[in-house]
Amino acid sequence: MTHFDVEKCVLENGVKPKAIVEIKDVEKSLGNIFVHKGTIREGVLEVGAVVVEAEVDAKLRQHAKVHRATTHLLQATLKSIIAKETSQAVSLVVFEHLRFDFNFHKPLKDNEIVEIEGMINKWIGHTTDLQTKVMPLTDAKRVRATAMFAEKYSECVVEVPSVSMELGGRTHVKAEDVTDRPDNLLEELRMMRNEMYKASAMSSKAFSIGTNDKFNSITPFNIQLLYRQQAKNGQLGWKQISLGKQYHFSFLGSCFLTFKEGLTDPSHRLSSWVDDNCCTLEGVGCDNITGWVVNLNLRNPYDEYSGRNWEAQLRGKINPSLLDLKHLKSLDLSLNNFNGTSIPEFIGSLQNLQYLNLSRAFFSGKLPRQLGNLSKLRHLDLSENRFYKDLDHLVSLDEVDNLQWLSNLSHLEHLNLSKVNLSKASNWLQAINRLPSLLELHLSDCELSHFPSLPYLNFTSLVVLDISMNNFNSSLPNWLYTFHRLKDLNLAYCKFHGTISSSIGNLTSLTRLNMEYNDLEGEIPKTLGNLCLLEVIGLQMNKFGGDVTEILASLFHCLPARLESIQLNGNQLSGLLPHQLAYLTNLKYLDLSDNAFSGPIPDSLGRLSKLEVLRIFRNSFEGVVTETHLANLTSLGVLEANSNSLALNVSPTGFPSFN
């Protein structure tokens, strides 16, 4: 079935035009009568007009010609890749796309679809010009031209050299150019590589295209190949709308326009969203092979601390038209403002998603369990959705009483639910324990208050664990010491009490240890010296006691020394500063204030050329600080040493040029 060209008919009677009619369709009726159907755009149509001038829309005609030529490429590809016995059932050629139905005994496989697309695009890119020849039917048969529909096309042979030769109608060629001269359609395609034409496919169960008996031969599985034009008529993808037993396709360009209509865009970030070429729209990414939209990144380009963040926020609601992006793998709407609305449940239907980031986007209310349908998800970030809707009204994602749906996300590697209220989710740890692929877990400030018991530990691949700013009010669970791959451990502000087990020495991959602002007590385990990859030690504001001279010295034995920050302030620690301090050549931050350290300051302190902050106030240090202590501290910006028994013996010209 061919969609007729749009024509503009000017009907004149004598001198001036009486009416302009836009023709939408032409049907053959009552024998050889051709009925034109259209819309009157101007004037009045009267019976008896004696002059009719018809003008064909050249741009639309060109689209139809290109799509008609492509049916030949599809037919040749199927016979080459699938089987020679494949036969065309019916095709639909319109200006926007084409549909090509064919008969075969089984559906296409995914790899066959990719191979079909690749071959068609290779032909478009490399083949010589499409050629047409007018010849009698007998001559056409002699040169073995294929006839898809018996003798319906009997005058024109269309050939793609070395690819196909078929009988075809004249819509392949220019109306004034039915000669032996090559047509330039394929050349035009090659010149439009930025408007890549592709073919895609899907398989489905049999359906009836019509009630006429001639369609009853369609086999149990019918494949539709939708030829899609990216730049002019929409995204390289298809949308299937079921209407009874019929299937129709439309383009996804309208999907983005509908999605945009639901948003307010004060900074005009989506100003490019006026073109149907979806793959060139701001924030849209397409697969290089299939052309499907696989990435939608509408993250605010300015972080929350930028003065321009507010004006660049997208606002409004997320439109369900997003579901038209069937192949979407990555969705990022973070740092925008959805005004306290709930996270839409329909996001759980984007079943190809691997990355979902809705952080700091002003969502509140329920955490939809439908997110558990995203079985391919690897990255889920719903953090920082806590904000003041007005001066007195703090809202957040707080209607969370069950995290069982998390158990379905077996491929999840990154989970961030920080500032999501999980106080009612009693099964939070059991659900997370069913995520064997988990590498990063962020549950900071989630109002957690207990650790449910675990019969076994399943998420042992953790690299990052952040459960800071909760209210556990318990001792440290023993399973914390079993994460041999753990690099970053943050347990700050959690009201932990009791001691640190010597088993902490098992965490030999650890680079950052943060346990500040708890009620931990006892001695710091000597096994801390086993952690030679440590860059940050944060044990400040606890109740640790005892002599740490030996512990500090053990840290300095790891070469090359990686430590950049040591914070032990606000404890009850005692001991001396060892001379091995000079080995910490990367140290930038040292805070030993508010303890009971004693003895002299070692001369080796002066070798720490990268040190930026030194705080040793309110201790019992004694002795004289000389130019030797300070000579190489050229990066130092903060020095606090008051409330000790130290004397400064430096000449006026002996001070280094501190930062």
mmCIF file with all atom_site columns, N, CA, C and O in Angstrom, residues 280-313:
data_model
loop_
_atom_site.group_PDB
_atom_site.id
_atom_site.type_symbol
_atom_site.label_atom_id
_atom_site.label_alt_id
_atom_site.label_comp_id
_atom_site.label_asym_id
_atom_site.label_entity_id
_atom_site.label_seq_id
_atom_site.pdbx_PDB_ins_code
_atom_site.Cartn_x
_atom_site.Cartn_y
_atom_site.Cartn_z
_atom_site.occupancy
_atom_site.B_iso_or_equiv
_atom_site.pdbx_formal_charge
_atom_site.auth_seq_id
_atom_site.auth_comp_id
_atom_site.auth_asym_id
_atom_site.auth_atom_id
_atom_site.pdbx_PDB_model_num
ATOM 1   N N  . THR A 1 280 ? 20.115 14.266 18.206 1.00 0.00 ? 280 THR A N  1
ATOM 2   C CA . THR A 1 280 ? 20.898 15.500 18.325 1.00 0.00 ? 280 THR A CA 1
ATOM 3   C C  . THR A 1 280 ? 20.334 16.420 19.395 1.00 0.00 ? 280 THR A C  1
ATOM 4   O O  . THR A 1 280 ? 20.859 17.510 19.596 1.00 0.00 ? 280 THR A O  1
ATOM 5   N N  . LEU A 1 281 ? 19.283 15.982 20.095 1.00 0.00 ? 281 LEU A N  1
ATOM 6   C CA . LEU A 1 281 ? 18.691 16.823 21.130 1.00 0.00 ? 281 LEU A CA 1
ATOM 7   C C  . LEU A 1 281 ? 19.597 16.875 22.355 1.00 0.00 ? 281 LEU A C  1
ATOM 8   O O  . LEU A 1 281 ? 20.310 15.921 22.669 1.00 0.00 ? 281 LEU A O  1
ATOM 9   N N  . GLU A 1 282 ? 19.556 17.993 23.053 1.00 0.00 ? 282 GLU A N  1
ATOM 10  C CA . GLU A 1 282 ? 20.344 18.170 24.270 1.00 0.00 ? 282 GLU A CA 1
ATOM 11  C C  . GLU A 1 282 ? 19.991 17.081 25.278 1.00 0.00 ? 282 GLU A C  1
ATOM 12  O O  . GLU A 1 282 ? 18.827 16.859 25.613 1.00 0.00 ? 282 GLU A O  1
ATOM 13  N N  . GLY A 1 283 ? 21.011 16.367 25.755 1.00 0.00 ? 283 GLY A N  1
ATOM 14  C CA . GLY A 1 283 ? 20.807 15.352 26.786 1.00 0.00 ? 283 GLY A CA 1
ATOM 15  C C  . GLY A 1 283 ? 20.406 13.991 26.273 1.00 0.00 ? 283 GLY A C  1
ATOM 16  O O  . GLY A 1 283 ? 20.245 13.065 27.071 1.00 0.00 ? 283 GLY A O  1
ATOM 17  N N  . VAL A 1 284 ? 20.237 13.826 24.964 1.00 0.00 ? 284 VAL A N  1
ATOM 18  C CA . VAL A 1 284 ? 19.784 12.549 24.394 1.00 0.00 ? 284 VAL A CA 1
ATOM 19  C C  . VAL A 1 284 ? 20.971 11.835 23.753 1.00 0.00 ? 284 VAL A C  1
ATOM 20  O O  . VAL A 1 284 ? 21.741 12.437 23.005 1.00 0.00 ? 284 VAL A O  1
ATOM 21  N N  . GLY A 1 285 ? 21.126 10.562 24.065 1.00 0.00 ? 285 GLY A N  1
ATOM 22  C CA . GLY A 1 285 ? 22.187 9.759  23.469 1.00 0.00 ? 285 GLY A CA 1
ATOM 23  C C  . GLY A 1 285 ? 21.617 8.531  22.810 1.00 0.00 ? 285 GLY A C  1
ATOM 24  O O  . GLY A 1 285 ? 20.717 7.874  23.345 1.00 0.00 ? 285 GLY A O  1
ATOM 25  N N  . CYS A 1 286 ? 22.127 8.214  21.621 1.00 0.00 ? 286 CYS A N  1
ATOM 26  C CA . CYS A 1 286 ? 21.628 7.071  20.849 1.00 0.00 ? 286 CYS A CA 1
ATOM 27  C C  . CYS A 1 286 ? 22.726 6.031  20.657 1.00 0.00 ? 286 CYS A C  1
ATOM 28  O O  . CYS A 1 286 ? 23.917 6.353  20.632 1.00 0.00 ? 286 CYS A O  1
ATOM 29  N N  . ASP A 1 287 ? 22.311 4.794  20.507 1.00 0.00 ? 287 ASP A N  1
ATOM 30  C CA . ASP A 1 287 ? 23.240 3.722  20.185 1.00 0.00 ? 287 ASP A CA 1
ATOM 31  C C  . ASP A 1 287 ? 23.789 3.923  18.781 1.00 0.00 ? 287 ASP A C  1
ATOM 32  O O  . ASP A 1 287 ? 23.039 4.190  17.842 1.00 0.00 ? 287 ASP A O  1
ATOM 33  N N  . ASN A 1 288 ? 25.093 3.791  18.620 1.00 0.00 ? 288 ASN A N  1
ATOM 34  C CA . ASN A 1 288 ? 25.721 4.056  17.324 1.00 0.00 ? 288 ASN A CA 1
ATOM 35  C C  . ASN A 1 288 ? 25.336 3.051  16.256 1.00 0.00 ? 288 ASN A C  1
ATOM 36  O O  . ASN A 1 288 ? 25.411 3.343  15.062 1.00 0.00 ? 288 ASN A O  1
ATOM 37  N N  . ILE A 1 289 ? 24.925 1.852  16.656 1.00 0.00 ? 289 ILE A N  1
ATOM 38  C CA . ILE A 1 289 ? 24.592 0.813  15.685 1.00 0.00 ? 289 ILE A CA 1
ATOM 39  C C  . ILE A 1 289 ? 23.097 0.804  15.388 1.00 0.00 ? 289 ILE A C  1
ATOM 40  O O  . ILE A 1 289 ? 22.675 0.904  14.237 1.00 0.00 ? 289 ILE A O  1
ATOM 41  N N  . THR A 1 290 ? 22.290 0.695  16.432 1.00 0.00 ? 290 THR A N  1
ATOM 42  C CA . THR A 1 290 ? 20.841 0.575  16.222 1.00 0.00 ? 290 THR A CA 1
ATOM 43  C C  . THR A 1 290 ? 20.158 1.926  16.089 1.00 0.00 ? 290 THR A C  1
ATOM 44  O O  . THR A 1 290 ? 19.082 2.026  15.511 1.00 0.00 ? 290 THR A O  1
ATOM 45  N N  . GLY A 1 291 ? 20.763 2.984  16.646 1.00 0.00 ? 291 GLY A N  1
ATOM 46  C CA . GLY A 1 291 ? 20.133 4.296  16.625 1.00 0.00 ? 291 GLY A CA 1
ATOM 47  C C  . GLY A 1 291 ? 19.073 4.486  17.685 1.00 0.00 ? 291 GLY A C  1
ATOM 48  O O  . GLY A 1 291 ? 18.466 5.545  17.780 1.00 0.00 ? 291 GLY A O  1
ATOM 49  N N  . TRP A 1 292 ? 18.836 3.482  18.529 1.00 0.00 ? 292 TRP A N  1
ATOM 50  C CA . TRP A 1 292 ? 17.843 3.621  19.589 1.00 0.00 ? 292 TRP A CA 1
ATOM 51  C C  . TRP A 1 292 ? 18.318 4.629  20.626 1.00 0.00 ? 292 TRP A C  1
ATOM 52  O O  . TRP A 1 292 ? 19.507 4.754  20.918 1.00 0.00 ? 292 TRP A O  1
ATOM 53  N N  . VAL A 1 293 ? 17.369 5.348  21.217 1.00 0.00 ? 293 VAL A N  1
ATOM 54  C CA . VAL A 1 293 ? 17.699 6.221  22.341 1.00 0.00 ? 293 VAL A CA 1
ATOM 55  C C  . VAL A 1 293 ? 18.016 5.351  23.552 1.00 0.00 ? 293 VAL A C  1
ATOM 56  O O  . VAL A 1 293 ? 17.172 4.586  24.010 1.00 0.00 ? 293 VAL A O  1
ATOM 57  N N  . VAL A 1 294 ? 19.230 5.456  24.061 1.00 0.00 ? 294 VAL A N  1
ATOM 58  C CA . VAL A 1 294 ? 19.646 4.638  25.195 1.00 0.00 ? 294 VAL A CA 1
ATOM 59  C C  . VAL A 1 294 ? 20.037 5.489  26.398 1.00 0.00 ? 294 VAL A C  1
ATOM 60  O O  . VAL A 1 294 ? 20.212 4.947  27.493 1.00 0.00 ? 294 VAL A O  1
ATOM 61  N N  . ASN A 1 295 ? 20.158 6.796  26.215 1.00 0.00 ? 295 ASN A N  1
ATOM 62  C CA . ASN A 1 295 ? 20.614 7.646  27.308 1.00 0.00 ? 295 ASN A CA 1
ATOM 63  C C  . ASN A 1 295 ? 19.824 8.959  27.310 1.00 0.00 ? 295 ASN A C  1
ATOM 64  O O  . ASN A 1 295 ? 19.734 9.637  26.296 1.00 0.00 ? 295 ASN A O  1
ATOM 65  N N  . LEU A 1 296 ? 19.245 9.297  28.462 1.00 0.00 ? 296 LEU A N  1
ATOM 66  C CA . LEU A 1 296 ? 18.582 10.588 28.642 1.00 0.00 ? 296 LEU A CA 1
ATOM 67  C C  . LEU A 1 296 ? 19.171 11.233 29.885 1.00 0.00 ? 296 LEU A C  1
ATOM 68  O O  . LEU A 1 296 ? 18.883 10.833 31.015 1.00 0.00 ? 296 LEU A O  1
ATOM 69  N N  . ASN A 1 297 ? 20.032 12.219 29.672 1.00 0.00 ? 297 ASN A N  1
ATOM 70  C CA . ASN A 1 297 ? 20.739 12.881 30.768 1.00 0.00 ? 297 ASN A CA 1
ATOM 71  C C  . ASN A 1 297 ? 20.291 14.333 30.856 1.00 0.00 ? 297 ASN A C  1
ATOM 72  O O  . ASN A 1 297 ? 20.760 15.196 30.114 1.00 0.00 ? 297 ASN A O  1
ATOM 73  N N  . LEU A 1 298 ? 19.368 14.598 31.775 1.00 0.00 ? 298 LEU A N  1
ATOM 74  C CA . LEU A 1 298 ? 18.866 15.960 32.005 1.00 0.00 ? 298 LEU A CA 1
ATOM 75  C C  . LEU A 1 298 ? 19.312 16.484 33.361 1.00 0.00 ? 298 LEU A C  1
ATOM 76  O O  . LEU A 1 298 ? 18.674 17.352 33.958 1.00 0.00 ? 298 LEU A O  1
ATOM 77  N N  . ARG A 1 299 ? 20.423 15.965 33.853 1.00 0.00 ? 299 ARG A N  1
ATOM 78  C CA . ARG A 1 299 ? 20.991 16.434 35.118 1.00 0.00 ? 299 ARG A CA 1
ATOM 79  C C  . ARG A 1 299 ? 21.299 17.925 35.021 1.00 0.00 ? 299 ARG A C  1
ATOM 80  O O  . ARG A 1 299 ? 21.790 18.416 33.998 1.00 0.00 ? 299 ARG A O  1
ATOM 81  N N  . ASN A 1 300 ? 20.994 18.638 36.080 1.00 0.00 ? 300 ASN A N  1
ATOM 82  C CA . ASN A 1 300 ? 21.324 20.059 36.139 1.00 0.00 ? 300 ASN A CA 1
ATOM 83  C C  . ASN A 1 300 ? 22.836 20.222 35.991 1.00 0.00 ? 300 ASN A C  1
ATOM 84  O O  . ASN A 1 300 ? 23.608 19.591 36.716 1.00 0.00 ? 300 ASN A O  1
ATOM 85  N N  . PRO A 1 301 ? 23.290 21.039 35.053 1.00 0.00 ? 301 PRO A N  1
ATOM 86  C CA . PRO A 1 301 ? 24.741 21.184 34.849 1.00 0.00 ? 301 PRO A CA 1
ATOM 87  C C  . PRO A 1 301 ? 25.450 21.889 35.996 1.00 0.00 ? 301 PRO A C  1
ATOM 88  O O  . PRO A 1 301 ? 26.676 21.868 36.061 1.00 0.00 ? 301 PRO A O  1
ATOM 89  N N  . TYR A 1 302 ? 24.687 22.515 36.913 1.00 0.00 ? 302 TYR A N  1
ATOM 90  C CA . TYR A 1 302 ? 25.282 23.224 38.047 1.00 0.00 ? 302 TYR A CA 1
ATOM 91  C C  . TYR A 1 302 ? 24.957 22.478 39.336 1.00 0.00 ? 302 TYR A C  1
ATOM 92  O O  . TYR A 1 302 ? 23.802 22.122 39.583 1.00 0.00 ? 302 TYR A O  1
ATOM 93  N N  . ASP A 1 303 ? 25.978 22.202 40.154 1.00 0.00 ? 303 ASP A N  1
ATOM 94  C CA . ASP A 1 303 ? 25.732 21.453 41.381 1.00 0.00 ? 303 ASP A CA 1
ATOM 95  C C  . ASP A 1 303 ? 24.981 22.307 42.395 1.00 0.00 ? 303 ASP A C  1
ATOM 96  O O  . ASP A 1 303 ? 24.737 23.497 42.193 1.00 0.00 ? 303 ASP A O  1
ATOM 97  N N  . GLU A 1 304 ? 24.631 21.685 43.518 1.00 0.00 ? 304 GLU A N  1
ATOM 98  C CA . GLU A 1 304 ? 23.754 22.343 44.484 1.00 0.00 ? 304 GLU A CA 1
ATOM 99  C C  . GLU A 1 304 ? 24.404 23.536 45.163 1.00 0.00 ? 304 GLU A C  1
ATOM 100 O O  . GLU A 1 304 ? 23.716 24.370 45.770 1.00 0.00 ? 304 GLU A O  1
ATOM 101 N N  . TYR A 1 305 ? 25.711 23.649 45.072 1.00 0.00 ? 305 TYR A N  1
ATOM 102 C CA . TYR A 1 305 ? 26.401 24.759 45.725 1.00 0.00 ? 305 TYR A CA 1
ATOM 103 C C  . TYR A 1 305 ? 26.631 25.931 44.778 1.00 0.00 ? 305 TYR A C  1
ATOM 104 O O  . TYR A 1 305 ? 27.153 26.968 45.181 1.00 0.00 ? 305 TYR A O  1
ATOM 105 N N  . SER A 1 306 ? 26.254 25.768 43.539 1.00 0.00 ? 306 SER A N  1
ATOM 106 C CA . SER A 1 306 ? 26.435 26.832 42.563 1.00 0.00 ? 306 SER A CA 1
ATOM 107 C C  . SER A 1 306 ? 25.279 27.827 42.646 1.00 0.00 ? 306 SER A C  1
ATOM 108 O O  . SER A 1 306 ? 24.118 27.453 42.837 1.00 0.00 ? 306 SER A O  1
ATOM 109 N N  . GLY A 1 307 ? 25.594 29.095 42.457 1.00 0.00 ? 307 GLY A N  1
ATOM 110 C CA . GLY A 1 307 ? 24.553 30.116 42.470 1.00 0.00 ? 307 GLY A CA 1
ATOM 111 C C  . GLY A 1 307 ? 23.604 29.994 41.287 1.00 0.00 ? 307 GLY A C  1
ATOM 112 O O  . GLY A 1 307 ? 22.505 30.563 41.302 1.00 0.00 ? 307 GLY A O  1
ATOM 113 N N  . ARG A 1 308 ? 24.000 29.250 40.257 1.00 0.00 ? 308 ARG A N  1
ATOM 114 C CA . ARG A 1 308 ? 23.168 29.116 39.069 1.00 0.00 ? 308 ARG A CA 1
ATOM 115 C C  . ARG A 1 308 ? 22.320 27.846 39.089 1.00 0.00 ? 308 ARG A C  1
ATOM 116 O O  . ARG A 1 308 ? 21.577 27.589 38.150 1.00 0.00 ? 308 ARG A O  1
ATOM 117 N N  . ASN A 1 309 ? 22.450 27.041 40.150 1.00 0.00 ? 309 ASN A N  1
ATOM 118 C CA . ASN A 1 309 ? 21.696 25.791 40.211 1.00 0.00 ? 309 ASN A CA 1
ATOM 119 C C  . ASN A 1 309 ? 20.194 26.031 40.132 1.00 0.00 ? 309 ASN A C  1
ATOM 120 O O  . ASN A 1 309 ? 19.474 25.348 39.393 1.00 0.00 ? 309 ASN A O  1
ATOM 121 N N  . TRP A 1 310 ? 19.706 27.000 40.895 1.00 0.00 ? 310 TRP A N  1
ATOM 122 C CA . TRP A 1 310 ? 18.264 27.222 40.983 1.00 0.00 ? 310 TRP A CA 1
ATOM 123 C C  . TRP A 1 310 ? 17.672 27.598 39.631 1.00 0.00 ? 310 TRP A C  1
ATOM 124 O O  . TRP A 1 310 ? 16.651 27.058 39.213 1.00 0.00 ? 310 TRP A O  1
ATOM 125 N N  . GLU A 1 311 ? 18.301 28.513 38.921 1.00 0.00 ? 311 GLU A N  1
ATOM 126 C CA . GLU A 1 311 ? 17.742 28.975 37.657 1.00 0.00 ? 311 GLU A CA 1
ATOM 127 C C  . GLU A 1 311 ? 17.834 27.920 36.555 1.00 0.00 ? 311 GLU A C  1
ATOM 128 O O  . GLU A 1 311 ? 17.100 27.991 35.568 1.00 0.00 ? 311 GLU A O  1
ATOM 129 N N  . ALA A 1 312 ? 18.716 26.943 36.732 1.00 0.00 ? 312 ALA A N  1
ATOM 130 C CA . ALA A 1 312 ? 18.880 25.908 35.708 1.00 0.00 ? 312 ALA A CA 1
ATOM 131 C C  . ALA A 1 312 ? 18.049 24.665 35.991 1.00 0.00 ? 312 ALA A C  1
ATOM 132 O O  . ALA A 1 312 ? 18.103 23.698 35.225 1.00 0.00 ? 312 ALA A O  1
ATOM 133 N N  . GLN A 1 313 ? 17.279 24.671 37.082 1.00 0.00 ? 313 GLN A N  1
ATOM 134 C CA . GLN A 1 313 ? 16.474 23.497 37.423 1.00 0.00 ? 313 GLN A CA 1
ATOM 135 C C  . GLN A 1 313 ? 15.295 23.334 36.459 1.00 0.00 ? 313 GLN A C  1
ATOM 136 O O  . GLN A 1 313 ? 14.562 24.288 36.192 1.00 0.00 ? 313 GLN A O  1
#
